[in-house]
Structures are given as structure tokens and as C-alpha cells.
Amino acid sequence: MTMSMSGALLTDHYELTMLQAALRSGAASRRAVFEVFARQLPGGRRYGVVAGIGRVLDALEHFRFGDEELAFLSDGRVVDDATLDFLAGYRFRGRVDGYPEGECYFPGSPIMTVEGTFAEAVLLETLILSVLNHDCAIAAAASRMVHAAGSRPIIEMGSRRTHEMAAVAAARSAYLCGFASTSNLMAGRVYGVPTAGTAAHAFTLLHDSEEEAFAAQIASLGAATTLLVDTYDVERAVRTAVELAGPELGAVRIDSGDLAEAAQQVRAQLDALGADRTRILVTGDLDEYSIAALAAAPVDGYGVGTSLVTGSGVPTAALVYKLVARESASGVLEPVAKKSVGKPSRGGRKEAFRRLDESGTALAELVTVSHEQPSGARPLRVPLVRDGEVVRREGLEEARARHRSALAELPVTACQLSRGDAALPTVFD
Amino acid sequence: MTMSMSGALLTDHYELTMLQAALRSGAASRRAVFEVFARQLPGGRRYGVVAGIGRVLDALEHFRFGDEELAFLSDGRVVDDATLDFLAGYRFRGRVDGYPEGECYFPGSPIMTVEGTFAEAVLLETLILSVLNHDCAIAAAASRMVHAAGSRPIIEMGSRRTHEMAAVAAARSAYLCGFASTSNLMAGRVYGVPTAGTAAHAFTLLHDSEEEAFAAQIASLGAATTLLVDTYDVERAVRTAVELAGPELGAVRIDSGDLAEAAQQVRAQLDALGADRTRILVTGDLDEYSIAALAAAPVDGYGVGTSLVTGSGVPTAALVYKLVARESASGVLEPVAKKSVGKPSRGGRKEAFRRLDESGTALAELVTVSHEQPSGARPLRVPLVRDGEVVRREGLEEARARHRSALAELPVTACQLSRGDAALPTVFD
């Protein structure tokens, strides 16, 4: 797990062979503009959520080809000596603009633009897309879950169901979109996400009886802890829990069975036992749909795992990194676009604005190559990197607040869980 | 990207609170047996593939709570001082047995067993599951794709569609299951997976014409390179490619359109131009089904991205880590199992064997708590860790060969792409 290498090899082989060929042809030094966007919102989602910008900026600052990386590329003959020389001195000196984290996006939204020489910008394709495709996919799912949960908090607990480092990023994206906390300690350490957790079935099974296990947990963690009540028999466990912890018992967790039915029964039982302030947490393969279905059940909070870290059916955001403009042989910056069947792209460096009506409700995503701010529209992009230096940093709390307000601005159809069209039309000029 | 921390915080909060409570109750020192298994094969898959064992062993060797981790746990009051003291001295001193990488598995197969004190074994739950759930999910998809491709090689190129570190592990799993190479340079550096790649549409768009781009690529990478021919017009691009490279042109790549139709036309065109040894590579949202559908097309190789790194619809393997036996207060190791509705588990430390018929075809997965080797069955598990030390290491080539033979041993129904039951019944005793 310990890694001393930079992220420079988190890159596709072909970026380096393109660099080699472009260094030889002389085109490597041409000014180039790459754009990150989604052709569509996969899974019939109605909005996308920008997440991972902070992680991209972190990665950019550490993107260097050191001795270890160069030795690998040389030994494996991935590129020639001239390219190795270039890489040894490489650092990104260009500019980056983009949507800030938490903002919503739509098909064609230019969520990030990377400008520099072709050589310096082409190398960042894979790493930028890896970060954004993962983090935006998780964020899109998280945002829907948070909306479905209403005012009830959600704990993110999916680490075990995804790659160990993806888990940390997933916890970050979930918090950005309004999850209350995560089980992942590294996300607490690295990103300051609040962490939470109490006990698993193994703890109950470890002891000679459920009563012993509960007593041990209360003795150590206090009566305000959450006791897991479905290892053997829920009704007996709830009775034991209240007997041992008293009415100050913080919460019980139910992880199996018909959660709505179980929550009803446990709520009645807790109330009858005088534990009317003891909360009920439910976990177990929840997603936005099952959370929504539990809205009428006496549930006080949710734990979500698998569906969160796998993007609830959409594990990647389908973002692409495309060359949209480049300097020609005569030194002029020209828009470019491929014509591939079914995958056309729009050339030119773009800006983006969100048109709002008088009440502040969003009407359309305006994507323009003219760069003029239309009236009645707010600008969506901010400067992120200038001359290779990160010029804008923000904490997760700021991004979290931005997501709340960006979502509140969308038409109500945006929060429907059913598959459908994007909540806003994208208007290109 | 640079990480100096160990993997010890890639752990769920509740493992540490369980540890704290168990240290206080005294149960922390009880001998405990945890088992990793899948209750079912998600997505109607007919077999699972064990992958990630080598990564688990790497992680285990670095699993330490150093000053940085302890400071975080202390500052955040995650656990009490007695627990911090325990963690400061923590290292796993127990034993691990499991299926070697590349082996196939079925519902209930005990693919890994971790034994030690409860305290030392409970802490490994999240990290072990993260690695195995990710890597096994990718491997299961990769294995199906390799079978669908027959003798044609597949390049793994999905890094941009998954978390940047998951991408490295995905490339490793894909190679383990028979992919020929990966685009991911870090997978080459860390795991020795062969890397491959030539150029993207951006390289063609960068130059003032497709002809200039092709000439630049050939000048730098040689005529044996692969030229991407669908940036503008495929027929014109193929003509240009052969004009510039001659009949020695290595390959052309088609990334869009109806790939079967395009491959037919390009093959005919290449042959007519005398480039009958020039290969045709196809890429663009391929999965095992579309690969199988291209079996009759004149295609020489495939590049697979998104569907590989997302497990082709099954991004996580649904493996769980369950306490199956523990020492009682009287010092006897007893089987334990929870009774949760719909999620029952089977207690006891298990061994596993694969029953074969006289021709060597697998008949059943035998999972036994008796530990006696049945006749006509081969043992499936190997020792991995003893007294905390890794006792078995192997290279990816060995695991790759094992997967080939394990798959060849299964009944032919195993390789059907349709959803269905597991190819082998699991027989418990």
C-alpha cells in the first residue's frame, strides 16, 4: 500500500507514444485545448454532479517523472531517449478552468478545460478522467440517495465493496453530496470526513451470548451506542438491549429482513419499553429506491454500502477528454473535432452559464464558444490552475454547500428517481 | 498521490470500536476464525475467479498503525487509550489459508480463512474485502471476455473509466485471466503486466491533416505501429495509411460505428491494397457479448475499457468476511453463525475440494468442516500466512496458467455467457 511513486504512471501507454511522435514531428509544442465533458448522462440520470476536482488538483501537483518512473519507461522501451529527456523535465505549466465541486452538470457541460502545449496537456488525460469518472459517478448516486432520505442522515459504509483506495474517494464524494459520515477511517484522516461505526455481527458472535456482547459494548462505548439487533432474534435482542442500556440507548441497527416491517415492530417495542428516544438505523443493500420506499417507516437513519460505491448501477460517469482546439502550423488556434460515427464532438474552447428565470429556477445550460456572459445567467466555471500553479482550493464543506444550492436551483423534475432526460437542456452556440 | 501511510486506516470505524469493546470485555484475545466467501455469484455468473490474493498479502505485510495513524485515531477520539496502546504494537501474527489466484470459485467456497485472536483478525476485514471484492469482480468479467475472444488477444484499456488506483488492480486482474496487455503503465511498473498503446484521435486532430499525423506516427513508431482510422473517414484513412506505411503496416484500429461491418470493409480494402498482413483492432464499448458477436468478423484483436473495469455489470463480487468459529469462555473453539433473515451463514472452519470425474471434468465443489480429503477430489486451498509471515508468493504468470487449467476443468456450461446457475453445485458436509 505504501507508495513513494508519483501518479505519473497512472497514465495510458499511448499518451507517451503520442508524445514521442509529436516531439519528432514538432507538433508537441503546439498550443492545445482539451475539454472534459459527458456526451450523455448514463443510466437515465437527470443531472450529473461535479466531484473530484480537488483530487485532480492534488494529483496535478505531484505529476512528475522521477528516476523510478523514467527507469521503467527506459527499461521497457516504452519511449525513446528524446522523450525520456522531455519527461525528466516535465511539469504542467498551463492553465485549467472548470466547474467547482458540487456544481451540477449536463450533457456537453465543459466541466474542465486543460490548456497548454499538446505535450503537457495530453499526458494528463488518463489521470484526470480516472479521478473525475469515478468521483462524479459516486456523487451522482450519493446525491439521489440524500434527496431520497430527506432529513434523515446517511452513513456511507461501502468501503469493503470497492477497491481500497476507491473507497476513500467514494467516501469523499458521498460527503460532498450530503452524506452525514463514513465508516472509512482513511477518508476521515485525509479529507476530514466525519467517521462513524459501532459493531458488526462478529462482535455478538464472539461473545458467549448476545447479552454478554451488548453488555461489553455498552460498558466500553456507553449507552448512547448503536446495538446491532438482528444476529439471532430481533425482538429478543431489542428487549435485551433496553434492559442493559436503559432508555438512554442511542440506537438499534437492523441489517436484514423486511426493513419497513422490522422498523415498525422495533419502534413499537422500543416505545413500549420506554425507549422512545432510541433511534432506529437500517442497513443492508439499500439504494435510493429502497431509501425512498422507507420514507413512511419509523427509521431515523440509513447506512448505505454497495450501491453507493458502485454508483447505484452507473459505476462510471462516461466523461471524455477531447482535443477541441489546437494551434495550426501557421500559429493560429483553431477548433478541431472528430467525425467518428456516433461519437461526434464540438470544436472550440467553451465557457458555460446557467440560465435562470426570475424566481431563480434553472432553465438551461448555455455552452458557448463566444465567451460572453448571457444576461440572466450565472457563470459556471472558475479558474483552477494558472501557469501550472493551483490558484483555487476549497474545503469539502464549501463544495457541500454548493451542491445543496445547485440542486435547489434545478427544476423539481431533477430529483425524480425514474429514468428520464436531463433536467436542463444544453444550448450550444 | 504520494502516500507514506500504511493501509491500516483503510478500515471501517466499527472494527476499532469492536476491538475497544472486546479488549475491555476480555474477548479480544479469544481465538477466532473468519472466512471469506460469496453467498451467491451475482449477475447470474456461472463461476467466480479468485484474484487479489497477492495484493492482500502485500497489504497485510504493511498493515501497521504508525504515529500518523495513531495521532488521527487519538485526536478524533475514535478509540480509547488502551486501544491505542494495543494498536501501536499491532501486527498480524496469525495464519491465513485460501484459494490461490486464478482458481475458480462457487457459492460458499471458502476462498480465504483468517485465524488469529479476534483482535488481530477483525481489523483486517475491510481491507481484505476491498481487495478481493474488487479484483474478483474484474477477474470474473475478464475471464468471460477472454473466452469470448477465443485466440484473439485483448488489450485492457479501461483506466480512464475507474478510480486511478483501481485501474492498476483491474489491469492486473485482467492479465491474470488472459488479457494480452494493458494500457496502464503503473500496472507494467508494479506488476509486470505488458503494456501497449499507440495513438488517440487527439494525435490526428493535432496535426494539420490526417496524412501528416500518420506520417509523424510512422516516422517515430515505425510502420509496424497501429494507426487509428476513424477520426474522419475510414476508407480514406485506410488508403492514406497503406500509402504511407506500405504493406508492412502493423495494424489499423477502428473505434466507432458498426464494428463488424467496418471490419469487413477495411479487411477487403487492406487486402486489395496488398496489406493482407495488416491486422484490424477494434475498440469502443466492447464487452463479452459484443466480442462474441464479432467472432465471425475479420478482427485480429480487441481493446476493452469500460466494461472490464466496471466488471461488465457486476462491479463488486459480493464476498463477505464472517466469523465462523471462536474460542468460548471455556477455551474451546466453537462454530458460530448468525441467523439473520435471508443472510444465514454456516459455522465452522472449512476446507474445500473439487470433485472430478475420470476424465478430469469437475463435478462439484466440496466444502467440509471435517478437513478430510475426499477421494477423486483435488484440494483447493493452500497455506498463505503462518505466524504472521507470508509463506507463499507466486508471480502472475503462474496464476494465469492456473486460471487456464481451472477453467478448462469446468463443465462446458461454465463458459456460456447467458445468466444461469453456478456451473458446479456446492456440497456442504
PDB file of C-alpha atoms in Angstrom, chain A residues 86-325:
ATOM      1  CA  PHE A  86      11.392  15.664 -22.118  1.00  0.00           C
ATOM      2  CA  LEU A  87       9.665  13.709 -19.358  1.00  0.00           C
ATOM      3  CA  ALA A  88      12.532  14.224 -16.922  1.00  0.00           C
ATOM      4  CA  GLY A  89      11.919  17.976 -17.121  1.00  0.00           C
ATOM      5  CA  TYR A  90       8.146  17.714 -17.324  1.00  0.00           C
ATOM      6  CA  ARG A  91       5.810  19.689 -15.264  1.00  0.00           C
ATOM      7  CA  PHE A  92       2.478  21.107 -16.257  1.00  0.00           C
ATOM      8  CA  ARG A  93       2.821  24.862 -16.836  1.00  0.00           C
ATOM      9  CA  GLY A  94      -0.532  25.501 -18.459  1.00  0.00           C
ATOM     10  CA  ARG A  95      -3.967  26.532 -17.240  1.00  0.00           C
ATOM     11  CA  VAL A  96      -7.050  24.715 -16.087  1.00  0.00           C
ATOM     12  CA  ASP A  97     -10.595  26.048 -15.714  1.00  0.00           C
ATOM     13  CA  GLY A  98     -13.631  24.136 -14.665  1.00  0.00           C
ATOM     14  CA  TYR A  99     -16.833  23.684 -12.733  1.00  0.00           C
ATOM     15  CA  PRO A 100     -16.231  23.771  -8.991  1.00  0.00           C
ATOM     16  CA  GLU A 101     -17.085  20.678  -6.952  1.00  0.00           C
ATOM     17  CA  GLY A 102     -20.692  20.182  -6.013  1.00  0.00           C
ATOM     18  CA  GLU A 103     -21.965  22.009  -9.091  1.00  0.00           C
ATOM     19  CA  CYS A 104     -24.409  20.095 -11.276  1.00  0.00           C
ATOM     20  CA  TYR A 105     -23.650  19.330 -14.913  1.00  0.00           C
ATOM     21  CA  PHE A 106     -25.488  18.204 -18.027  1.00  0.00           C
ATOM     22  CA  PRO A 107     -24.626  16.633 -21.405  1.00  0.00           C
ATOM     23  CA  GLY A 108     -21.969  18.771 -23.052  1.00  0.00           C
ATOM     24  CA  SER A 109     -21.147  20.851 -19.969  1.00  0.00           C
ATOM     25  CA  PRO A 110     -17.409  21.685 -20.233  1.00  0.00           C
ATOM     26  CA  ILE A 111     -16.653  20.653 -16.698  1.00  0.00           C
ATOM     27  CA  MET A 112     -12.907  21.055 -17.123  1.00  0.00           C
ATOM     28  CA  THR A 113     -10.674  22.647 -19.750  1.00  0.00           C
ATOM     29  CA  VAL A 114      -6.930  21.957 -19.810  1.00  0.00           C
ATOM     30  CA  GLU A 115      -4.755  24.255 -21.907  1.00  0.00           C
ATOM     31  CA  GLY A 116      -1.056  24.097 -22.567  1.00  0.00           C
ATOM     32  CA  THR A 117       1.219  22.642 -25.181  1.00  0.00           C
ATOM     33  CA  PHE A 118      -0.058  19.400 -26.634  1.00  0.00           C
ATOM     34  CA  ALA A 119       2.845  17.659 -24.910  1.00  0.00           C
ATOM     35  CA  GLU A 120       1.990  18.861 -21.443  1.00  0.00           C
ATOM     36  CA  ALA A 121      -1.775  18.509 -21.718  1.00  0.00           C
ATOM     37  CA  VAL A 122      -2.012  15.138 -23.448  1.00  0.00           C
ATOM     38  CA  LEU A 123      -0.193  13.400 -20.585  1.00  0.00           C
ATOM     39  CA  LEU A 124      -2.923  14.283 -18.094  1.00  0.00           C
ATOM     40  CA  GLU A 125      -5.797  12.603 -19.922  1.00  0.00           C
ATOM     41  CA  THR A 126      -5.938   9.305 -18.075  1.00  0.00           C
ATOM     42  CA  LEU A 127      -5.367  10.574 -14.564  1.00  0.00           C
ATOM     43  CA  ILE A 128      -7.890  13.399 -14.875  1.00  0.00           C
ATOM     44  CA  LEU A 129     -10.513  11.086 -16.345  1.00  0.00           C
ATOM     45  CA  SER A 130      -9.889   8.353 -13.788  1.00  0.00           C
ATOM     46  CA  VAL A 131     -10.468  10.745 -10.921  1.00  0.00           C
ATOM     47  CA  LEU A 132     -13.467  12.531 -12.402  1.00  0.00           C
ATOM     48  CA  ASN A 133     -15.189   9.477 -13.884  1.00  0.00           C
ATOM     49  CA  HIS A 134     -15.048   7.707 -10.553  1.00  0.00           C
ATOM     50  CA  ASP A 135     -15.838  10.570  -8.251  1.00  0.00           C
ATOM     51  CA  CYS A 136     -18.638  12.033 -10.392  1.00  0.00           C
ATOM     52  CA  ALA A 137     -20.274   8.598 -10.718  1.00  0.00           C
ATOM     53  CA  ILE A 138     -20.338   8.143  -6.965  1.00  0.00           C
ATOM     54  CA  ALA A 139     -21.515  11.706  -6.410  1.00  0.00           C
ATOM     55  CA  ALA A 140     -24.434  11.326  -8.809  1.00  0.00           C
ATOM     56  CA  ALA A 141     -25.650   8.282  -6.890  1.00  0.00           C
ATOM     57  CA  ALA A 142     -24.997   9.872  -3.499  1.00  0.00           C
ATOM     58  CA  SER A 143     -26.956  12.986  -4.358  1.00  0.00           C
ATOM     59  CA  ARG A 144     -30.030  10.948  -5.281  1.00  0.00           C
ATOM     60  CA  MET A 145     -29.784   8.949  -2.060  1.00  0.00           C
ATOM     61  CA  VAL A 146     -29.509  12.067   0.064  1.00  0.00           C
ATOM     62  CA  HIS A 147     -32.579  13.524  -1.595  1.00  0.00           C
ATOM     63  CA  ALA A 148     -34.487  10.276  -1.091  1.00  0.00           C
ATOM     64  CA  ALA A 149     -33.540  10.237   2.596  1.00  0.00           C
ATOM     65  CA  GLY A 150     -34.936  13.707   3.215  1.00  0.00           C
ATOM     66  CA  SER A 151     -33.831  14.957   6.607  1.00  0.00           C
ATOM     67  CA  ARG A 152     -32.601  11.558   7.785  1.00  0.00           C
ATOM     68  CA  PRO A 153     -28.825  11.110   7.887  1.00  0.00           C
ATOM     69  CA  ILE A 154     -26.990   8.514   5.802  1.00  0.00           C
ATOM     70  CA  ILE A 155     -23.759   6.818   6.812  1.00  0.00           C
ATOM     71  CA  GLU A 156     -21.522   5.709   3.919  1.00  0.00           C
ATOM     72  CA  MET A 157     -20.268   2.199   4.628  1.00  0.00           C
ATOM     73  CA  GLY A 158     -19.325   0.685   1.286  1.00  0.00           C
ATOM     74  CA  SER A 159     -15.549   0.508   1.608  1.00  0.00           C
ATOM     75  CA  ARG A 160     -15.466  -3.281   1.607  1.00  0.00           C
ATOM     76  CA  ARG A 161     -17.300  -3.474  -1.698  1.00  0.00           C
ATOM     77  CA  THR A 162     -14.864  -1.446  -3.788  1.00  0.00           C
ATOM     78  CA  HIS A 163     -11.132  -1.081  -4.370  1.00  0.00           C
ATOM     79  CA  GLU A 164      -9.453   0.048  -1.142  1.00  0.00           C
ATOM     80  CA  MET A 165      -8.380   3.436  -2.489  1.00  0.00           C
ATOM     81  CA  ALA A 166     -11.566   3.981  -4.467  1.00  0.00           C
ATOM     82  CA  ALA A 167     -13.318   3.554  -1.116  1.00  0.00           C
ATOM     83  CA  VAL A 168     -11.616   6.647   0.245  1.00  0.00           C
ATOM     84  CA  ALA A 169     -12.605   8.723  -2.754  1.00  0.00           C
ATOM     85  CA  ALA A 170     -16.143   7.344  -2.630  1.00  0.00           C
ATOM     86  CA  ALA A 171     -16.500   8.431   0.989  1.00  0.00           C
ATOM     87  CA  ARG A 172     -15.311  11.897  -0.023  1.00  0.00           C
ATOM     88  CA  SER A 173     -17.855  12.137  -2.874  1.00  0.00           C
ATOM     89  CA  ALA A 174     -20.670  10.889  -0.664  1.00  0.00           C
ATOM     90  CA  TYR A 175     -19.952  13.507   1.978  1.00  0.00           C
ATOM     91  CA  LEU A 176     -19.725  16.192  -0.678  1.00  0.00           C
ATOM     92  CA  CYS A 177     -23.287  15.310  -1.686  1.00  0.00           C
ATOM     93  CA  GLY A 178     -24.725  15.357   1.804  1.00  0.00           C
ATOM     94  CA  PHE A 179     -23.997  12.021   3.460  1.00  0.00           C
ATOM     95  CA  ALA A 180     -23.559  12.573   7.187  1.00  0.00           C
ATOM     96  CA  SER A 181     -20.499  10.410   7.728  1.00  0.00           C
ATOM     97  CA  THR A 182     -18.467   7.432   6.531  1.00  0.00           C
ATOM     98  CA  SER A 183     -17.153   4.220   8.012  1.00  0.00           C
ATOM     99  CA  ASN A 184     -13.838   4.761   6.197  1.00  0.00           C
ATOM    100  CA  LEU A 185     -11.131   5.951   8.572  1.00  0.00           C
ATOM    101  CA  MET A 186      -8.762   6.996   5.791  1.00  0.00           C
ATOM    102  CA  ALA A 187     -11.401   9.374   4.460  1.00  0.00           C
ATOM    103  CA  GLY A 188     -11.504  10.874   7.933  1.00  0.00           C
ATOM    104  CA  ARG A 189      -7.742  11.161   8.034  1.00  0.00           C
ATOM    105  CA  VAL A 190      -7.178  12.534   4.526  1.00  0.00           C
ATOM    106  CA  TYR A 191     -10.330  14.562   3.848  1.00  0.00           C
ATOM    107  CA  GLY A 192     -11.780  15.257   7.263  1.00  0.00           C
ATOM    108  CA  VAL A 193     -14.993  13.365   6.588  1.00  0.00           C
ATOM    109  CA  PRO A 194     -16.700  12.516   9.912  1.00  0.00           C
ATOM    110  CA  THR A 195     -16.401   8.797  10.650  1.00  0.00           C
ATOM    111  CA  ALA A 196     -18.879   6.533  12.405  1.00  0.00           C
ATOM    112  CA  GLY A 197     -19.440   2.922  13.354  1.00  0.00           C
ATOM    113  CA  THR A 198     -20.058   0.687  16.342  1.00  0.00           C
ATOM    114  CA  ALA A 199     -20.231  -3.090  15.878  1.00  0.00           C
ATOM    115  CA  ALA A 200     -20.852  -5.954  13.466  1.00  0.00           C
ATOM    116  CA  HIS A 201     -22.428  -9.381  13.884  1.00  0.00           C
ATOM    117  CA  ALA A 202     -18.964 -10.777  14.572  1.00  0.00           C
ATOM    118  CA  PHE A 203     -18.900  -8.895  17.873  1.00  0.00           C
ATOM    119  CA  THR A 204     -22.091 -10.539  19.034  1.00  0.00           C
ATOM    120  CA  LEU A 205     -20.969 -13.960  17.834  1.00  0.00           C
ATOM    121  CA  LEU A 206     -17.620 -13.549  19.558  1.00  0.00           C
ATOM    122  CA  HIS A 207     -19.246 -13.500  22.973  1.00  0.00           C
ATOM    123  CA  ASP A 208     -20.929 -16.457  24.624  1.00  0.00           C
ATOM    124  CA  SER A 209     -24.310 -14.745  24.450  1.00  0.00           C
ATOM    125  CA  GLU A 210     -25.911 -11.703  22.906  1.00  0.00           C
ATOM    126  CA  GLU A 211     -26.417 -10.313  26.387  1.00  0.00           C
ATOM    127  CA  GLU A 212     -22.698 -10.540  27.122  1.00  0.00           C
ATOM    128  CA  ALA A 213     -21.890  -8.871  23.822  1.00  0.00           C
ATOM    129  CA  PHE A 214     -24.311  -5.993  24.398  1.00  0.00           C
ATOM    130  CA  ALA A 215     -23.086  -5.531  27.952  1.00  0.00           C
ATOM    131  CA  ALA A 216     -19.484  -5.406  26.714  1.00  0.00           C
ATOM    132  CA  GLN A 217     -20.328  -2.856  24.068  1.00  0.00           C
ATOM    133  CA  ILE A 218     -22.268  -0.625  26.457  1.00  0.00           C
ATOM    134  CA  ALA A 219     -19.534  -0.857  29.088  1.00  0.00           C
ATOM    135  CA  SER A 220     -16.971   0.335  26.575  1.00  0.00           C
ATOM    136  CA  LEU A 221     -18.872   2.659  24.239  1.00  0.00           C
ATOM    137  CA  GLY A 222     -21.628   3.901  26.560  1.00  0.00           C
ATOM    138  CA  ALA A 223     -25.415   3.612  26.477  1.00  0.00           C
ATOM    139  CA  ALA A 224     -25.572   6.076  23.577  1.00  0.00           C
ATOM    140  CA  THR A 225     -24.032   3.433  21.284  1.00  0.00           C
ATOM    141  CA  THR A 226     -25.840   1.636  18.479  1.00  0.00           C
ATOM    142  CA  LEU A 227     -26.599  -2.038  19.130  1.00  0.00           C
ATOM    143  CA  LEU A 228     -26.997  -4.432  16.214  1.00  0.00           C
ATOM    144  CA  VAL A 229     -30.152  -6.425  16.928  1.00  0.00           C
ATOM    145  CA  ASP A 230     -30.549  -8.967  14.124  1.00  0.00           C
ATOM    146  CA  THR A 231     -27.883 -11.570  14.845  1.00  0.00           C
ATOM    147  CA  TYR A 232     -30.385 -14.061  16.295  1.00  0.00           C
ATOM    148  CA  ASP A 233     -33.886 -12.801  17.055  1.00  0.00           C
ATOM    149  CA  VAL A 234     -34.720  -9.116  16.749  1.00  0.00           C
ATOM    150  CA  GLU A 235     -37.446  -8.934  19.375  1.00  0.00           C
ATOM    151  CA  ARG A 236     -35.339 -10.661  21.999  1.00  0.00           C
ATOM    152  CA  ALA A 237     -32.338  -8.531  21.106  1.00  0.00           C
ATOM    153  CA  VAL A 238     -34.274  -5.281  21.467  1.00  0.00           C
ATOM    154  CA  ARG A 239     -35.564  -6.372  24.863  1.00  0.00           C
ATOM    155  CA  THR A 240     -32.057  -7.281  25.988  1.00  0.00           C
ATOM    156  CA  ALA A 241     -30.675  -4.019  24.625  1.00  0.00           C
ATOM    157  CA  VAL A 242     -33.088  -1.821  26.561  1.00  0.00           C
ATOM    158  CA  GLU A 243     -32.713  -3.901  29.704  1.00  0.00           C
ATOM    159  CA  LEU A 244     -28.977  -3.374  29.614  1.00  0.00           C
ATOM    160  CA  ALA A 245     -28.694   0.197  28.331  1.00  0.00           C
ATOM    161  CA  GLY A 246     -31.934   1.644  29.675  1.00  0.00           C
ATOM    162  CA  PRO A 247     -33.975   4.259  27.830  1.00  0.00           C
ATOM    163  CA  GLU A 248     -30.765   6.164  27.079  1.00  0.00           C
ATOM    164  CA  LEU A 249     -29.853   3.567  24.464  1.00  0.00           C
ATOM    165  CA  GLY A 250     -28.709   5.588  21.460  1.00  0.00           C
ATOM    166  CA  ALA A 251     -29.862   3.431  18.601  1.00  0.00           C
ATOM    167  CA  VAL A 252     -30.503  -0.046  17.334  1.00  0.00           C
ATOM    168  CA  ARG A 253     -29.441  -1.220  13.903  1.00  0.00           C
ATOM    169  CA  ILE A 254     -31.378  -3.655  11.721  1.00  0.00           C
ATOM    170  CA  ASP A 255     -29.394  -5.186   8.838  1.00  0.00           C
ATOM    171  CA  SER A 256     -31.703  -7.854   7.378  1.00  0.00           C
ATOM    172  CA  GLY A 257     -35.262  -8.859   6.673  1.00  0.00           C
ATOM    173  CA  ASP A 258     -38.111  -6.595   5.578  1.00  0.00           C
ATOM    174  CA  LEU A 259     -36.740  -3.354   6.910  1.00  0.00           C
ATOM    175  CA  ALA A 260     -40.014  -1.416   6.846  1.00  0.00           C
ATOM    176  CA  GLU A 261     -41.850  -4.136   8.708  1.00  0.00           C
ATOM    177  CA  ALA A 262     -38.987  -4.679  11.144  1.00  0.00           C
ATOM    178  CA  ALA A 263     -38.698  -0.949  11.825  1.00  0.00           C
ATOM    179  CA  GLN A 264     -42.418  -0.737  12.642  1.00  0.00           C
ATOM    180  CA  GLN A 265     -42.185  -3.619  15.081  1.00  0.00           C
ATOM    181  CA  VAL A 266     -38.989  -2.385  16.707  1.00  0.00           C
ATOM    182  CA  ARG A 267     -40.342   1.154  17.041  1.00  0.00           C
ATOM    183  CA  ALA A 268     -43.451  -0.142  18.804  1.00  0.00           C
ATOM    184  CA  GLN A 269     -41.361  -2.358  21.033  1.00  0.00           C
ATOM    185  CA  LEU A 270     -38.904   0.423  21.919  1.00  0.00           C
ATOM    186  CA  ASP A 271     -41.730   2.818  22.707  1.00  0.00           C
ATOM    187  CA  ALA A 272     -43.444   0.227  24.867  1.00  0.00           C
ATOM    188  CA  LEU A 273     -40.191  -0.275  26.736  1.00  0.00           C
ATOM    189  CA  GLY A 274     -39.897   3.465  27.368  1.00  0.00           C
ATOM    190  CA  ALA A 275     -37.019   3.879  24.933  1.00  0.00           C
ATOM    191  CA  ASP A 276     -38.903   6.353  22.801  1.00  0.00           C
ATOM    192  CA  ARG A 277     -35.805   8.403  22.010  1.00  0.00           C
ATOM    193  CA  THR A 278     -33.773   5.404  20.897  1.00  0.00           C
ATOM    194  CA  ARG A 279     -33.239   5.739  17.170  1.00  0.00           C
ATOM    195  CA  ILE A 280     -33.580   3.029  14.536  1.00  0.00           C
ATOM    196  CA  LEU A 281     -30.887   2.691  11.898  1.00  0.00           C
ATOM    197  CA  VAL A 282     -31.361   0.408   8.920  1.00  0.00           C
ATOM    198  CA  THR A 283     -28.704  -1.060   6.649  1.00  0.00           C
ATOM    199  CA  GLY A 284     -28.481  -3.894   4.143  1.00  0.00           C
ATOM    200  CA  ASP A 285     -28.271  -3.380   0.374  1.00  0.00           C
ATOM    201  CA  LEU A 286     -30.052  -0.048   0.416  1.00  0.00           C
ATOM    202  CA  ASP A 287     -30.116   2.220  -2.608  1.00  0.00           C
ATOM    203  CA  GLU A 288     -32.009   5.410  -3.470  1.00  0.00           C
ATOM    204  CA  TYR A 289     -35.117   3.431  -4.370  1.00  0.00           C
ATOM    205  CA  SER A 290     -35.283   1.402  -1.169  1.00  0.00           C
ATOM    206  CA  ILE A 291     -34.474   4.519   0.854  1.00  0.00           C
ATOM    207  CA  ALA A 292     -37.399   6.292  -0.803  1.00  0.00           C
ATOM    208  CA  ALA A 293     -39.615   3.275  -0.110  1.00  0.00           C
ATOM    209  CA  LEU A 294     -38.780   3.555   3.593  1.00  0.00           C
ATOM    210  CA  ALA A 295     -39.869   7.192   3.813  1.00  0.00           C
ATOM    211  CA  ALA A 296     -43.022   6.292   5.753  1.00  0.00           C
ATOM    212  CA  ALA A 297     -41.285   3.783   8.025  1.00  0.00           C
ATOM    213  CA  PRO A 298     -40.140   4.865  11.505  1.00  0.00           C
ATOM    214  CA  VAL A 299     -36.497   4.956  10.503  1.00  0.00           C
ATOM    215  CA  ASP A 300     -34.067   7.544  11.851  1.00  0.00           C
ATOM    216  CA  GLY A 301     -31.073   6.925   9.634  1.00  0.00           C
ATOM    217  CA  TYR A 302     -29.621   4.786   6.880  1.00  0.00           C
ATOM    218  CA  GLY A 303     -26.348   3.054   6.207  1.00  0.00           C
ATOM    219  CA  VAL A 304     -25.535   2.603   2.543  1.00  0.00           C
ATOM    220  CA  GLY A 305     -22.719   0.483   1.174  1.00  0.00           C
ATOM    221  CA  THR A 306     -22.592  -1.418  -2.098  1.00  0.00           C
ATOM    222  CA  SER A 307     -24.948   0.756  -4.102  1.00  0.00           C
ATOM    223  CA  LEU A 308     -23.084   3.927  -3.168  1.00  0.00           C
ATOM    224  CA  VAL A 309     -19.583   2.743  -4.048  1.00  0.00           C
ATOM    225  CA  THR A 310     -20.771   1.194  -7.317  1.00  0.00           C
ATOM    226  CA  GLY A 311     -22.672   4.308  -8.394  1.00  0.00           C
ATOM    227  CA  SER A 312     -26.028   2.536  -7.997  1.00  0.00           C
ATOM    228  CA  GLY A 313     -25.922   0.918 -11.412  1.00  0.00           C
ATOM    229  CA  VAL A 314     -23.732   3.565 -13.041  1.00  0.00           C
ATOM    230  CA  PRO A 315     -20.175   2.979 -11.816  1.00  0.00           C
ATOM    231  CA  THR A 316     -18.511   5.401 -14.226  1.00  0.00           C
ATOM    232  CA  ALA A 317     -19.562   8.815 -15.415  1.00  0.00           C
ATOM    233  CA  ALA A 318     -18.749   8.480 -19.140  1.00  0.00           C
ATOM    234  CA  LEU A 319     -16.667  11.661 -19.134  1.00  0.00           C
ATOM    235  CA  VAL A 320     -14.234  12.078 -22.019  1.00  0.00           C
ATOM    236  CA  TYR A 321     -11.152  14.287 -22.517  1.00  0.00           C
ATOM    237  CA  LYS A 322     -11.144  15.610 -26.042  1.00  0.00           C
ATOM    238  CA  LEU A 323      -8.901  17.940 -28.015  1.00  0.00           C
ATOM    239  CA  VAL A 324     -11.213  20.811 -29.010  1.00  0.00           C
ATOM    240  CA  ALA A 325      -8.707  23.351 -30.317  1.00  0.00           C
TER     241      ALA A 325
END
